[in-house]
Amino acid sequence: MTLIPGATSLYCWEGKIEQEYEVQMIIKSERRHQQALLAYLKHQHPYQTPELLVIPVQAGDQDYLSWLNASLR
């Protein structure tokens, strides 16, 4: 998991422009845990509609990807 503080989010909510200061969280996981993880995060998040995205890894440093895959098992 990586936490990136200092993000500013601007968005339209219920007809108004909102601005929030947020911490962006990047979670690396296996596909088999995806639905459970999304459901858990949505339930725990204070927003009614949190930004939850799944971004598939298409390429990367092979040494890092090998380490990551081993770490997730």
XYZ file of C-alpha atoms in Angstrom:
73
model
C 0.000 0.000 0.000
C 1.167 3.508 -0.779
C -0.328 6.624 0.842
C 0.067 9.924 -1.010
C -0.954 12.885 1.170
C -1.699 16.376 -0.060
C -4.144 15.631 -2.880
C -6.780 18.267 -3.600
C -9.969 16.939 -5.126
C -12.414 19.218 -6.958
C -15.735 17.706 -7.956
C -19.406 18.457 -8.470
C -21.668 16.977 -5.774
C -25.398 17.626 -5.522
C -25.155 20.640 -7.821
C -22.223 22.324 -6.046
C -18.486 22.401 -6.698
C -16.728 20.794 -3.746
C -13.066 20.912 -2.754
C -11.566 18.379 -0.370
C -8.045 17.648 0.783
C -7.441 13.941 0.593
C -4.862 11.218 0.930
C -4.656 9.036 -2.153
C -4.203 5.339 -1.423
C -2.736 2.859 -3.887
C -3.338 -0.768 -2.980
C -1.633 -3.545 -4.901
C -3.569 -6.794 -4.796
C -4.388 -9.910 -6.733
C -7.465 -9.970 -8.950
C -9.082 -12.683 -6.806
C -9.339 -10.202 -3.903
C -10.651 -7.328 -6.020
C -14.396 -7.491 -5.315
C -13.999 -8.083 -1.577
C -11.472 -5.255 -1.309
C -13.694 -2.818 -3.225
C -16.704 -3.723 -1.086
C -14.714 -3.300 2.136
C -13.266 0.068 1.103
C -16.656 1.384 -0.034
C -18.220 0.353 3.277
C -15.433 1.948 5.347
C -15.034 5.177 3.348
C -16.751 8.321 4.680
C -17.855 9.422 1.181
C -21.145 8.165 -0.222
C -19.447 7.572 -3.583
C -15.690 7.188 -3.086
C -13.248 7.085 -5.983
C -12.396 3.398 -6.216
C -10.558 2.424 -9.389
C -8.992 -0.806 -10.608
C -5.982 -0.105 -12.804
C -4.458 -3.231 -14.360
C -0.681 -3.399 -14.592
C 0.272 -3.913 -18.221
C 4.036 -3.589 -17.879
C 6.713 -2.744 -15.343
C 10.160 -3.596 -14.077
C 10.331 -7.394 -14.056
C 12.311 -7.539 -10.799
C 9.699 -5.409 -9.034
C 6.769 -7.330 -10.506
C 8.332 -10.642 -9.445
C 8.858 -9.325 -5.917
C 5.307 -7.955 -5.787
C 3.757 -11.225 -6.939
C 5.773 -13.158 -4.356
C 4.774 -10.671 -1.632
C 1.073 -11.024 -2.398
C 1.052 -14.792 -1.910
